[in-house]
mmCIF file of C-alpha atoms in Angstrom:
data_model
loop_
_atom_site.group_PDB
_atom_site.id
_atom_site.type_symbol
_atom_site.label_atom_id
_atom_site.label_comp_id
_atom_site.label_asym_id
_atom_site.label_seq_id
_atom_site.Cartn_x
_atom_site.Cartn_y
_atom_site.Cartn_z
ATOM 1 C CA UNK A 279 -2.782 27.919 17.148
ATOM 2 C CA UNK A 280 -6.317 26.872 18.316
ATOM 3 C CA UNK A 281 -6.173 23.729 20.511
ATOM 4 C CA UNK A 282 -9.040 22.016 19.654
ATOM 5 C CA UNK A 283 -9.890 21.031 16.269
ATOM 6 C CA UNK A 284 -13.536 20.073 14.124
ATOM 7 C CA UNK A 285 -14.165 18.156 10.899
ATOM 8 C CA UNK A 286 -16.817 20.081 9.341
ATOM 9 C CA UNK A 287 -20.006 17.888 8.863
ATOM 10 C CA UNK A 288 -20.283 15.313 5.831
ATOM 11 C CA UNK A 289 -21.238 16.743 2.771
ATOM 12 C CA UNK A 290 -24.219 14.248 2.596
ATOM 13 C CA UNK A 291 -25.919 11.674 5.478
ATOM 14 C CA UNK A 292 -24.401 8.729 3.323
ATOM 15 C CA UNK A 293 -26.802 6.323 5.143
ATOM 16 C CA UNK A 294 -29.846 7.997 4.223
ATOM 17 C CA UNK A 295 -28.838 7.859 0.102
ATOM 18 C CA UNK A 296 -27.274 4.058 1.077
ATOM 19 C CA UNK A 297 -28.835 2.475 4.311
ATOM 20 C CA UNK A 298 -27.037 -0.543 4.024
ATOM 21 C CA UNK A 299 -24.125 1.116 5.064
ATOM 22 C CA UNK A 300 -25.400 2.203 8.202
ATOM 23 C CA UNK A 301 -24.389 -1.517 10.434
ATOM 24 C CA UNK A 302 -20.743 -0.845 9.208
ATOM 25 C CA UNK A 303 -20.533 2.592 10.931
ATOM 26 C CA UNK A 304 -17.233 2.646 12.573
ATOM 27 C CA UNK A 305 -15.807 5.362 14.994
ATOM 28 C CA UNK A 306 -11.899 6.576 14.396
ATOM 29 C CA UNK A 307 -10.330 9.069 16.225
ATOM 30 C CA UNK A 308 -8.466 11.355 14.027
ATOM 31 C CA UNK A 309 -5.027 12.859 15.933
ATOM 32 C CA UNK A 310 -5.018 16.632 14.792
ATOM 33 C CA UNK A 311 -1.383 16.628 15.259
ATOM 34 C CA UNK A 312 0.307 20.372 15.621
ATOM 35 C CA UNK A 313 3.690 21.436 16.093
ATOM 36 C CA UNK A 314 4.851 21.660 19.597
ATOM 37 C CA UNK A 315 6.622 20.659 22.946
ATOM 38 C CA UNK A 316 5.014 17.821 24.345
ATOM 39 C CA UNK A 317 6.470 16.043 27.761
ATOM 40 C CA UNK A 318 6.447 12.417 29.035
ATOM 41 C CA UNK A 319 3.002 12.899 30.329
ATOM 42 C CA UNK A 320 0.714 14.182 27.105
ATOM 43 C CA UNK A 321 -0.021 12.103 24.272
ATOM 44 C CA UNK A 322 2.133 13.112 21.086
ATOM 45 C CA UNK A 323 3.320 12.461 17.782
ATOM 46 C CA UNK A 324 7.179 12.544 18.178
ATOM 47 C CA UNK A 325 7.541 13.345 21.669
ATOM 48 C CA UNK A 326 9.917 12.007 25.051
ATOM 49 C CA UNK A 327 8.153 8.748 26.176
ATOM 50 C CA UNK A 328 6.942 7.832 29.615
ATOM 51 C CA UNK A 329 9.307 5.068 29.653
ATOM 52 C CA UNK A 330 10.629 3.206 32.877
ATOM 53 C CA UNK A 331 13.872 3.597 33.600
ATOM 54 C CA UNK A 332 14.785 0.141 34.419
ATOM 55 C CA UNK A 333 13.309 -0.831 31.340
ATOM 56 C CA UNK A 334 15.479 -1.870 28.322
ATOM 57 C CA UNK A 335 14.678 0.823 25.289
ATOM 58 C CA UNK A 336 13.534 -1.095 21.972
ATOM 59 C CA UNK A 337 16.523 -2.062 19.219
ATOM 60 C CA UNK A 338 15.889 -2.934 15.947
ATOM 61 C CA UNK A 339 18.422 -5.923 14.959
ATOM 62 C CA UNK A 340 18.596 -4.541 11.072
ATOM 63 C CA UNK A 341 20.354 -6.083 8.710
ATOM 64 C CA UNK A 342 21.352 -1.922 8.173
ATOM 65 C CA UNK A 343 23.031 0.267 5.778
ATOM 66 C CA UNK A 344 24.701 3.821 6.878
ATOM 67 C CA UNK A 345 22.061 5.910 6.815
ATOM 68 C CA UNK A 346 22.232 9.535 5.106
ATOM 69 C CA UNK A 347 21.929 12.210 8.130
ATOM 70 C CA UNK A 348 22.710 12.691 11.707
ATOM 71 C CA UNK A 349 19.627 11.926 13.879
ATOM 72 C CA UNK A 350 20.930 14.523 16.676
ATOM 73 C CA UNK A 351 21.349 17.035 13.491
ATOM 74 C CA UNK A 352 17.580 16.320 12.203
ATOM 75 C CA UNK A 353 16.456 16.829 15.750
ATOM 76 C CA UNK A 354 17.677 19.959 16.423
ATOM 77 C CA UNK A 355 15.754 21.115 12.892
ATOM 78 C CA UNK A 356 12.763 19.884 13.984
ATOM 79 C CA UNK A 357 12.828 21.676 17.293
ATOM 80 C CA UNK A 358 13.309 24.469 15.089
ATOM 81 C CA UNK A 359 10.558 23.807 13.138
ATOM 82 C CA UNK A 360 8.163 23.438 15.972
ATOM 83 C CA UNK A 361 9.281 26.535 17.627
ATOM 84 C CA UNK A 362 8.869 28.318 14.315
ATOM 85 C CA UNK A 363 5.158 27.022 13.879
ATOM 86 C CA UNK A 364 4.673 27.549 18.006
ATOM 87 C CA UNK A 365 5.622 31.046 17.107
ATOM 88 C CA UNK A 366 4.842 32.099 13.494
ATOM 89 C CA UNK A 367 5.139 35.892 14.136
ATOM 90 C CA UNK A 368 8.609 35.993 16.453
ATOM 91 C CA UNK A 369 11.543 35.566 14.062
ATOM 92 C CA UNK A 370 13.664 34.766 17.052
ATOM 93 C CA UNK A 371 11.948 31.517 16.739
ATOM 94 C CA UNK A 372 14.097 30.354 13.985
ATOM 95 C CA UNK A 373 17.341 31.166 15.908
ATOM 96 C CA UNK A 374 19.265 28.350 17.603
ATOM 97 C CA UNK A 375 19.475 28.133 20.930
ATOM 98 C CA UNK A 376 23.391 27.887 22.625
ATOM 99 C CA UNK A 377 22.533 24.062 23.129
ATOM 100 C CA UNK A 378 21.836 23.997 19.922
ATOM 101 C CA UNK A 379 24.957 25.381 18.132
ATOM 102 C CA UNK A 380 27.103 23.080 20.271
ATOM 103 C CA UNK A 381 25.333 20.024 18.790
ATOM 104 C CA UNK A 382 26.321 21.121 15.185
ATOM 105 C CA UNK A 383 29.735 22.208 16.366
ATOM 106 C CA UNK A 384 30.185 19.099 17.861
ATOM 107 C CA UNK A 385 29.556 16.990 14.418
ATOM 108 C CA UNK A 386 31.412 19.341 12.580
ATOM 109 C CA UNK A 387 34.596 18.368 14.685
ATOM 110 C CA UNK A 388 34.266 14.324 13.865
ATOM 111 C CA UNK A 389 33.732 11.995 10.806
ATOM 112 C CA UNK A 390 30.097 11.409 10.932
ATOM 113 C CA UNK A 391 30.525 7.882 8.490
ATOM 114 C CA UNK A 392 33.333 6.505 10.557
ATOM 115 C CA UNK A 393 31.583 6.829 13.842
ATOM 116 C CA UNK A 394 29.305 4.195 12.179
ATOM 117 C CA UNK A 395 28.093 1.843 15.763
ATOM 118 C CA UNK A 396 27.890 -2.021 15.166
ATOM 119 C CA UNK A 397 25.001 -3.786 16.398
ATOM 120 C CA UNK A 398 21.130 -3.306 17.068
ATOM 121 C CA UNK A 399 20.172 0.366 16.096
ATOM 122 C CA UNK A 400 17.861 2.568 18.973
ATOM 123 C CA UNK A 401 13.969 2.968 17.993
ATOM 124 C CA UNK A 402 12.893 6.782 17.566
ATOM 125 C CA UNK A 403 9.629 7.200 19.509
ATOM 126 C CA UNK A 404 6.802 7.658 17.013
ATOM 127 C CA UNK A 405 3.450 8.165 18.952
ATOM 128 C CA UNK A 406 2.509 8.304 22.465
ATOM 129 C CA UNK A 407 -1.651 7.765 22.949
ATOM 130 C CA UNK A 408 -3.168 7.750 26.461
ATOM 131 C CA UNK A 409 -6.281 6.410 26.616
ATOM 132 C CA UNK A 410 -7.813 9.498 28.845
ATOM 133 C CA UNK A 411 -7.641 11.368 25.614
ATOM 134 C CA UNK A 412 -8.208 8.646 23.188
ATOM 135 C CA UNK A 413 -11.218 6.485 24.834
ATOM 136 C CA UNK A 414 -11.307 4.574 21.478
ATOM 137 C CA UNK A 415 -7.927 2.936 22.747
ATOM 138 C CA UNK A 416 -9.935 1.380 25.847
ATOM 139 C CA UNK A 417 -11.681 -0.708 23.360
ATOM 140 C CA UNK A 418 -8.539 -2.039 21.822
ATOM 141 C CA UNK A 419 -5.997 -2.262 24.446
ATOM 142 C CA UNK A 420 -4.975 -5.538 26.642
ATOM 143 C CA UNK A 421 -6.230 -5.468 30.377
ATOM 144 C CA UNK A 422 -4.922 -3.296 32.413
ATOM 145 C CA UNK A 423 -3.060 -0.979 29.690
ATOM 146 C CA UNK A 424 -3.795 2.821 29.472
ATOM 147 C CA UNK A 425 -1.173 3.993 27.395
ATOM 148 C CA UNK A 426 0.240 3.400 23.724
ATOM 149 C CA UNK A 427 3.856 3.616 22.780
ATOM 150 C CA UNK A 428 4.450 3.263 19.057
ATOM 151 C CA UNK A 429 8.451 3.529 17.972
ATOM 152 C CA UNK A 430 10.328 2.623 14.803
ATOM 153 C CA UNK A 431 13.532 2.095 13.459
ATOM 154 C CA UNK A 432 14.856 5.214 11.673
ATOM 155 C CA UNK A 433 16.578 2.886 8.793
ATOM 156 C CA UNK A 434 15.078 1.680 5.754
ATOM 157 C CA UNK A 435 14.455 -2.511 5.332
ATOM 158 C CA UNK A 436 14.063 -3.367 1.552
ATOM 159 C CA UNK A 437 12.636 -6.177 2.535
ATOM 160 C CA UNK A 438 9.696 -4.958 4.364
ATOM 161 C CA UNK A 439 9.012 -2.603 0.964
ATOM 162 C CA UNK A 440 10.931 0.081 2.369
ATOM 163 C CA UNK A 441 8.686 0.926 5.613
ATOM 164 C CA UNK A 442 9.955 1.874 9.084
ATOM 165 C CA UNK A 443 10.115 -1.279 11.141
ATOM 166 C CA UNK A 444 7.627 -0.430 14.091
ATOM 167 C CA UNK A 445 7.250 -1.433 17.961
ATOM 168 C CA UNK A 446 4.029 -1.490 19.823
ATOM 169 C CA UNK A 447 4.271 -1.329 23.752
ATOM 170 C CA UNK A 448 1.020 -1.148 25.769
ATOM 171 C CA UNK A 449 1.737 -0.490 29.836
ATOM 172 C CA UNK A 450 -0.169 0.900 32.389
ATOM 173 C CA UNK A 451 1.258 4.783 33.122
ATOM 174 C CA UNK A 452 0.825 4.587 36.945
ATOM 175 C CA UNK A 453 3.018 1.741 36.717
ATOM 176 C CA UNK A 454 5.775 4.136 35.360
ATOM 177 C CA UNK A 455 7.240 5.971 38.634
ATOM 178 C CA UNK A 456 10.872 6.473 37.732
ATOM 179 C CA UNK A 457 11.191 7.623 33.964
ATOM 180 C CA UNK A 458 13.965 7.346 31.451
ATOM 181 C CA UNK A 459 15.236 10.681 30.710
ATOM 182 C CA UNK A 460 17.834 10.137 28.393
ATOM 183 C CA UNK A 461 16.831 7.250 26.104
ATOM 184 C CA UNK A 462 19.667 5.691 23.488
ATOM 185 C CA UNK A 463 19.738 7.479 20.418
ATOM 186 C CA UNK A 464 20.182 5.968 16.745
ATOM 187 C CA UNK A 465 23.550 7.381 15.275
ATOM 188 C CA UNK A 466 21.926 8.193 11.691
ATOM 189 C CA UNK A 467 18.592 7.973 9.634
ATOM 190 C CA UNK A 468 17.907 6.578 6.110
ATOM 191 C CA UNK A 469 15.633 10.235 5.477
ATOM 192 C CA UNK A 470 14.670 13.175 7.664
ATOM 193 C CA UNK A 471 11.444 12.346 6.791
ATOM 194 C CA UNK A 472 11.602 9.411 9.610
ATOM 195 C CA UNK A 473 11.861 12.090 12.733
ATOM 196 C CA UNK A 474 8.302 13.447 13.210
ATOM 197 C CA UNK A 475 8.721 17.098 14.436
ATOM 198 C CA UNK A 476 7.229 17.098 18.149
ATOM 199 C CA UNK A 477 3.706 17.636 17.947
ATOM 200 C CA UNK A 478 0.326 17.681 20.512
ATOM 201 C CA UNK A 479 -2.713 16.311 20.047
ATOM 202 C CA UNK A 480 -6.480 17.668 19.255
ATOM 203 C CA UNK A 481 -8.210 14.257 19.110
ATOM 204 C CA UNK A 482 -11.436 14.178 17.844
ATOM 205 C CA UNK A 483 -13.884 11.166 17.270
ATOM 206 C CA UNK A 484 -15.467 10.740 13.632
ATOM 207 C CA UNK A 485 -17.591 8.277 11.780
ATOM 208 C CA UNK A 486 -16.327 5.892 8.666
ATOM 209 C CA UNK A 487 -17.490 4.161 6.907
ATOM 210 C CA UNK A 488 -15.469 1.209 4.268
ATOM 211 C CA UNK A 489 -13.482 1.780 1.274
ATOM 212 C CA UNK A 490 -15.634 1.073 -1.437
ATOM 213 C CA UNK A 491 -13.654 -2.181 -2.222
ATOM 214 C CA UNK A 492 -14.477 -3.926 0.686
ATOM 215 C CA UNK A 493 -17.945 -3.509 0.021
ATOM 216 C CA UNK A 494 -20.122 -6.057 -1.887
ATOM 217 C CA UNK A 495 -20.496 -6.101 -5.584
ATOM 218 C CA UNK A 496 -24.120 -4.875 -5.374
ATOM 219 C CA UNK A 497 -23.540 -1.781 -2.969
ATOM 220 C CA UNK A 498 -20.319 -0.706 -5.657
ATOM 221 C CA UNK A 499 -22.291 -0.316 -7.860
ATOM 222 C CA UNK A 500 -25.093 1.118 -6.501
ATOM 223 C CA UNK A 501 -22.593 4.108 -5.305
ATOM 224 C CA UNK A 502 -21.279 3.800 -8.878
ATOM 225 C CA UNK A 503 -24.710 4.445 -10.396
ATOM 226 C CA UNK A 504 -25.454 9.166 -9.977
ATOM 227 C CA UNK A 505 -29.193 8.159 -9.819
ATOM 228 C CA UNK A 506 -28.776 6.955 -7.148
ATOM 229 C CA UNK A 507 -27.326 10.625 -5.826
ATOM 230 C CA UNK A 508 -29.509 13.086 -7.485
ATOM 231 C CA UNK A 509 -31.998 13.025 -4.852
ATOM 232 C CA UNK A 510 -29.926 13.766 -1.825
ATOM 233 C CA UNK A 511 -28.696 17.325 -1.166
ATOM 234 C CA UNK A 512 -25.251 18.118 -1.100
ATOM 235 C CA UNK A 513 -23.717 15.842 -3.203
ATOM 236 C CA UNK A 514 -21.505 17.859 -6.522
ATOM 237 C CA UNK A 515 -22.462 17.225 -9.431
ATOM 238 C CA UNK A 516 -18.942 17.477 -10.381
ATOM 239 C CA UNK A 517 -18.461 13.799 -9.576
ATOM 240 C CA UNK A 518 -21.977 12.575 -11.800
ATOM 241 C CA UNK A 519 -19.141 10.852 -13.555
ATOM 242 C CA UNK A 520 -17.351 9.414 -11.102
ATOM 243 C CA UNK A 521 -20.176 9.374 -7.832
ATOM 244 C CA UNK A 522 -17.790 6.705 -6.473
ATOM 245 C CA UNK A 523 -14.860 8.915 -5.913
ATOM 246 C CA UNK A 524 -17.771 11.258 -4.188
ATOM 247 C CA UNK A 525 -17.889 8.589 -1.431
ATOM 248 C CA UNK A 526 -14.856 7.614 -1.115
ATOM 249 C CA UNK A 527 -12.975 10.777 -0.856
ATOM 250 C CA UNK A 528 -15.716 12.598 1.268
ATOM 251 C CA UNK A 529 -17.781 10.483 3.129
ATOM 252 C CA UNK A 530 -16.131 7.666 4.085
ATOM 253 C CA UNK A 531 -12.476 7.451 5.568
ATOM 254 C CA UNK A 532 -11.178 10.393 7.463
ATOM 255 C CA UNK A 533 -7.451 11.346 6.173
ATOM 256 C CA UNK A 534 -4.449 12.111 8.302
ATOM 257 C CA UNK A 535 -3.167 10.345 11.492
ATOM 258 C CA UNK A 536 -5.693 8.421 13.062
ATOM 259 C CA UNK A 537 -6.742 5.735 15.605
ATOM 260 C CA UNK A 538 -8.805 2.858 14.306
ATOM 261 C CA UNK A 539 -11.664 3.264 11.871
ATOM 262 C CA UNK A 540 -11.968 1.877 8.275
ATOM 263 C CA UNK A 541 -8.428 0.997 6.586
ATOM 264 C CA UNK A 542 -7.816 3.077 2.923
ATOM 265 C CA UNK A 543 -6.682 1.245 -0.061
ATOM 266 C CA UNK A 544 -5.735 2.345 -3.223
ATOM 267 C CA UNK A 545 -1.774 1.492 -3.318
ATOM 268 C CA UNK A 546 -3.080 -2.458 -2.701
ATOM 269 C CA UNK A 547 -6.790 -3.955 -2.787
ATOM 270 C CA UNK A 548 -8.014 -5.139 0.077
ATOM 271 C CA UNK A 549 -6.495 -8.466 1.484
ATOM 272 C CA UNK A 550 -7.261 -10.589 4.556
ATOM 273 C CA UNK A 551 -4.671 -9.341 7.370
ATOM 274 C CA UNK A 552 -4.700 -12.349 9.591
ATOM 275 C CA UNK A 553 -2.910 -12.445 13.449
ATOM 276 C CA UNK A 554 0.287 -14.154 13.209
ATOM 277 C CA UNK A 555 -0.049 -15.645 16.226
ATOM 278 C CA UNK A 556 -3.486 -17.187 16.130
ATOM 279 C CA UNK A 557 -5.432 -16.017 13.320
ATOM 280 C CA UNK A 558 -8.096 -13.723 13.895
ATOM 281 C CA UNK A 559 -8.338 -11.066 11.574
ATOM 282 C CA UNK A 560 -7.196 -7.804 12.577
ATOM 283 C CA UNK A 561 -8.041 -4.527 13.255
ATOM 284 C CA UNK A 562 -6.831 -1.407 12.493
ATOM 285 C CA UNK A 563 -4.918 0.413 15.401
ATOM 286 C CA UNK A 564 -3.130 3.313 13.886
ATOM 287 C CA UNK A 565 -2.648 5.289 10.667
ATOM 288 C CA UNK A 566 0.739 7.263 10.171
ATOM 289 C CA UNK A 567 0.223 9.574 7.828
ATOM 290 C CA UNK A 568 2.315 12.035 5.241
ATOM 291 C CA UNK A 569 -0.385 14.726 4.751
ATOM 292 C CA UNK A 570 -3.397 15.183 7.378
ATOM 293 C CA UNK A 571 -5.773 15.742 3.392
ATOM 294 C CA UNK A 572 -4.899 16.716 -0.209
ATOM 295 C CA UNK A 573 -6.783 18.469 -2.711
ATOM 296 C CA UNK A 574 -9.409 15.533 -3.192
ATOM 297 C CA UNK A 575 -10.420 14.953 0.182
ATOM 298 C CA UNK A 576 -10.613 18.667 1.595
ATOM 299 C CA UNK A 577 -13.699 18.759 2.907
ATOM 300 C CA UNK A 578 -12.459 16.923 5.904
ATOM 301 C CA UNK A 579 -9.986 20.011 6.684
ATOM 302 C CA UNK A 580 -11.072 21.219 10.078
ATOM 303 C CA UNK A 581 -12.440 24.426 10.733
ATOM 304 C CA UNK A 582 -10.079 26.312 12.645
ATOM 305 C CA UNK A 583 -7.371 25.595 10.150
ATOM 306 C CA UNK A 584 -9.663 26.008 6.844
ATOM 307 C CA UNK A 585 -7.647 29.523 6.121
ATOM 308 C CA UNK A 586 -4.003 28.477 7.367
ATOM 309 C CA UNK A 587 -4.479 25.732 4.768
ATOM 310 C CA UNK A 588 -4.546 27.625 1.372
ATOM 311 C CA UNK A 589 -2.392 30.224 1.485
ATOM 312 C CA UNK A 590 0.634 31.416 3.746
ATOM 313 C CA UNK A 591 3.974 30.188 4.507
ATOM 314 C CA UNK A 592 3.014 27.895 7.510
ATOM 315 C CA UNK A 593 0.811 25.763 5.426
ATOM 316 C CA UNK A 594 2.948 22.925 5.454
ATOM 317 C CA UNK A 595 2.820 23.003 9.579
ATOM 318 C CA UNK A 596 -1.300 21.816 9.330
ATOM 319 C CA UNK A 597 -1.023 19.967 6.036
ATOM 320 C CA UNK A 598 1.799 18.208 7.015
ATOM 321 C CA UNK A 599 2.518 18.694 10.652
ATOM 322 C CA UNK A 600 5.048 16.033 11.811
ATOM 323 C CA UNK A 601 6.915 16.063 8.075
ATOM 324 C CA UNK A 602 6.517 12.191 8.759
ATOM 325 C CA UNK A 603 6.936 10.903 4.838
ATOM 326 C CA UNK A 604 5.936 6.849 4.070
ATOM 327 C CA UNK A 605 7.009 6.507 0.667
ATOM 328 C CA UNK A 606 6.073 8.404 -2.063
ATOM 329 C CA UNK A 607 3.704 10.282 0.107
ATOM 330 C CA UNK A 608 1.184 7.312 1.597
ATOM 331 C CA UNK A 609 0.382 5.967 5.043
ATOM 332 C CA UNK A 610 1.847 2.954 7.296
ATOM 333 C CA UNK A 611 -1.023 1.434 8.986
ATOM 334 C CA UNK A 612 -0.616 -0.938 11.832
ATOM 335 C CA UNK A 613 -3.233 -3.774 12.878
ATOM 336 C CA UNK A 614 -4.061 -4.998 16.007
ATOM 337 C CA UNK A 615 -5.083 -8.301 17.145
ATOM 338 C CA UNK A 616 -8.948 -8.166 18.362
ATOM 339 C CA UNK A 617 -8.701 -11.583 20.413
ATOM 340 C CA UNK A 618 -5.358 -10.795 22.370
ATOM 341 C CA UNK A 619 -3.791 -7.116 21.561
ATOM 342 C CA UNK A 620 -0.405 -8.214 22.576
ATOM 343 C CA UNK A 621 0.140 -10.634 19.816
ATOM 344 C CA UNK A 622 2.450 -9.066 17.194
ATOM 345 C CA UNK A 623 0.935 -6.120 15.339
ATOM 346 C CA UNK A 624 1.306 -5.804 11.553
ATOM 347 C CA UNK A 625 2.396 -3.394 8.961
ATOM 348 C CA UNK A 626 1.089 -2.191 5.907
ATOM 349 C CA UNK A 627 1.545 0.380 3.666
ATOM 350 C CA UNK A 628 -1.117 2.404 1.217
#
């Protein structure tokens, strides 16, 4: 696969048709995750973490049901799977390795319910971001921090509407000088869908501008109003309807994983996300995604992966890349504090 990747241009300069948009640019990195073997030392979705060693490794306390499948059994599957989109045309790909075949002979030979541990459960590493390739992150990060580590707990909690539980570490990477090399695994997972296949990075900075609900009455319904379209070029006239849904799903909030930008709505409207520990409202930090765009929002499908897209049986591997699922198929975004980023973060889902 190509290692870069470019959102096309917007279908229309939305600040020329609407220049009071223009003061609430904001920039948002979007991710490009791809299917692959990342190390301790690149920024990743799903990959080995440049953890200390004399660190302790985050634990989520629960409460915890069993969950349905073995974590080392969904692992090996989504080595697979990388190797498989790594290597589309080698059908040796899809073979197990030795290693492998031991881990599923291994389970076969004990009782995978009765093994059931007591006690805290092991976080699965979820993203790694160094700012070097995200320089959005030096913006939001405490002093002295150069590197993101996002993990979460590969068990449902009801009460938190049935999201992953997430931890946010910040640390400086030349700090790290011994690394962990075998981290403590979780012995099951609530759905396969919680253990992103290992996947590099093609970040690539974008401008967004706000769902149309957090904008003021006026400016809804000036974008609500196709007059106020028909002059600029570009815009389809499919949507003289709808001109709303024009905006929203083309020329305002990138899909897929991303760092910072404008939050989407749609599952909830808007609501204030104050810091827990002081306040301030927050700021969005990262969006885990299911799909990186659907079928309303595919003009923001990058170039080099326009074709691999429609047709063929790898689309899934740039549509949805890390087989990360948040509910039915929406995103888990996580806020930041702007006054002190290590307050607690929060969740939400939409």
């Amino acid at each position: 696969m190509n290692t870069t990747r470019t959102t096309p241009p917007r279908p229309v300069d939305v600040t020329a048709v609407f220049p009071e948009l223009a003061p609430l640019a904001r920039t948002a990195t979007r991710l490009h995750p791809r299917p692959g073997a990342p190390s301790p030392q690149d920024s990743s979705i799903g990959g080995p973490l440049l953890w200390p060693a004399d660190e302790p490794w985050p634990h989520c306390d629960g409460p915890h049901t069993d969950g349905s499948y073995s974590l080392e059994a969904v692992q090996v599957e989504r080595r697979v799977q990388a190797r498989v989109a790594m290597n589309p045309d080698d059908p040796r790909a899809a073979h197990y390795t030795p290693e492998e075949v031991a881990v599923f002979e291994r389970l076969q030979r004990i009782d995978f319910h009765d093994e059931w541990p007591e006690g805290p459960v092991a976080m699965l590493p979820v993203a790694q971001l160094y700012a070097r390739d995200i320089p959005l992150l030096r913006t939001l990060r405490p002093s002295g921090a150069d590197l993101l580590q996002v993990l979460w707990c590969p068990l449902d909690h009801p009460e938190e509407f049935y999201t992953p539980r997430t931890a946010v570490v910040w640390r400086s990477a030349a700090d790290v000088t011994d690394i962990l090399t075998s981290p403590p695994k979780a012995h099951s997972v609530e759905f396969e869908e919680y253990v992103p296949v290992p996947c590099v990075l093609a970040p690539e900075e974008v401008t967004e501008y706000p769902n149309s609900m957090e904008l003021s009455k006026e400016l809804q319904e000036q974008l609500s109003d196709w007059s106020s379209w028909q002059a600029a070029a570009g815009v389809d006239s499919s949507y003289a309807s709808y001109p709303e849904l024009f905006y929203r799903n083309h020329l305002s909030i990138a899909p897929g994983w991303k760092v910072g930008g404008w939050p989407q709505w749609g599952y909830t409207d808007p609501a204030p996300r104050p810091c827990p520990a002081c306040g301030t409202a927050m700021d969005p930090l990262l969006t885990i995604a299911t799909f990186e765009w659907n079928a309303e929002d595919d003009s923001w499908i990058p170039h080099e992966v326009q074709a691999a897209s429609s047709t063929g049986d790898h689309r899934r591997d740039v549509v949805q890349p890390t087989r990360v699922q948040i509910g039915s198929g929406y995103k888990q975004q996580l806020y930041i504090c702007p006054a002190a980023p290590e307050h607690p973060h929060i969740e939400l889902m939409q």
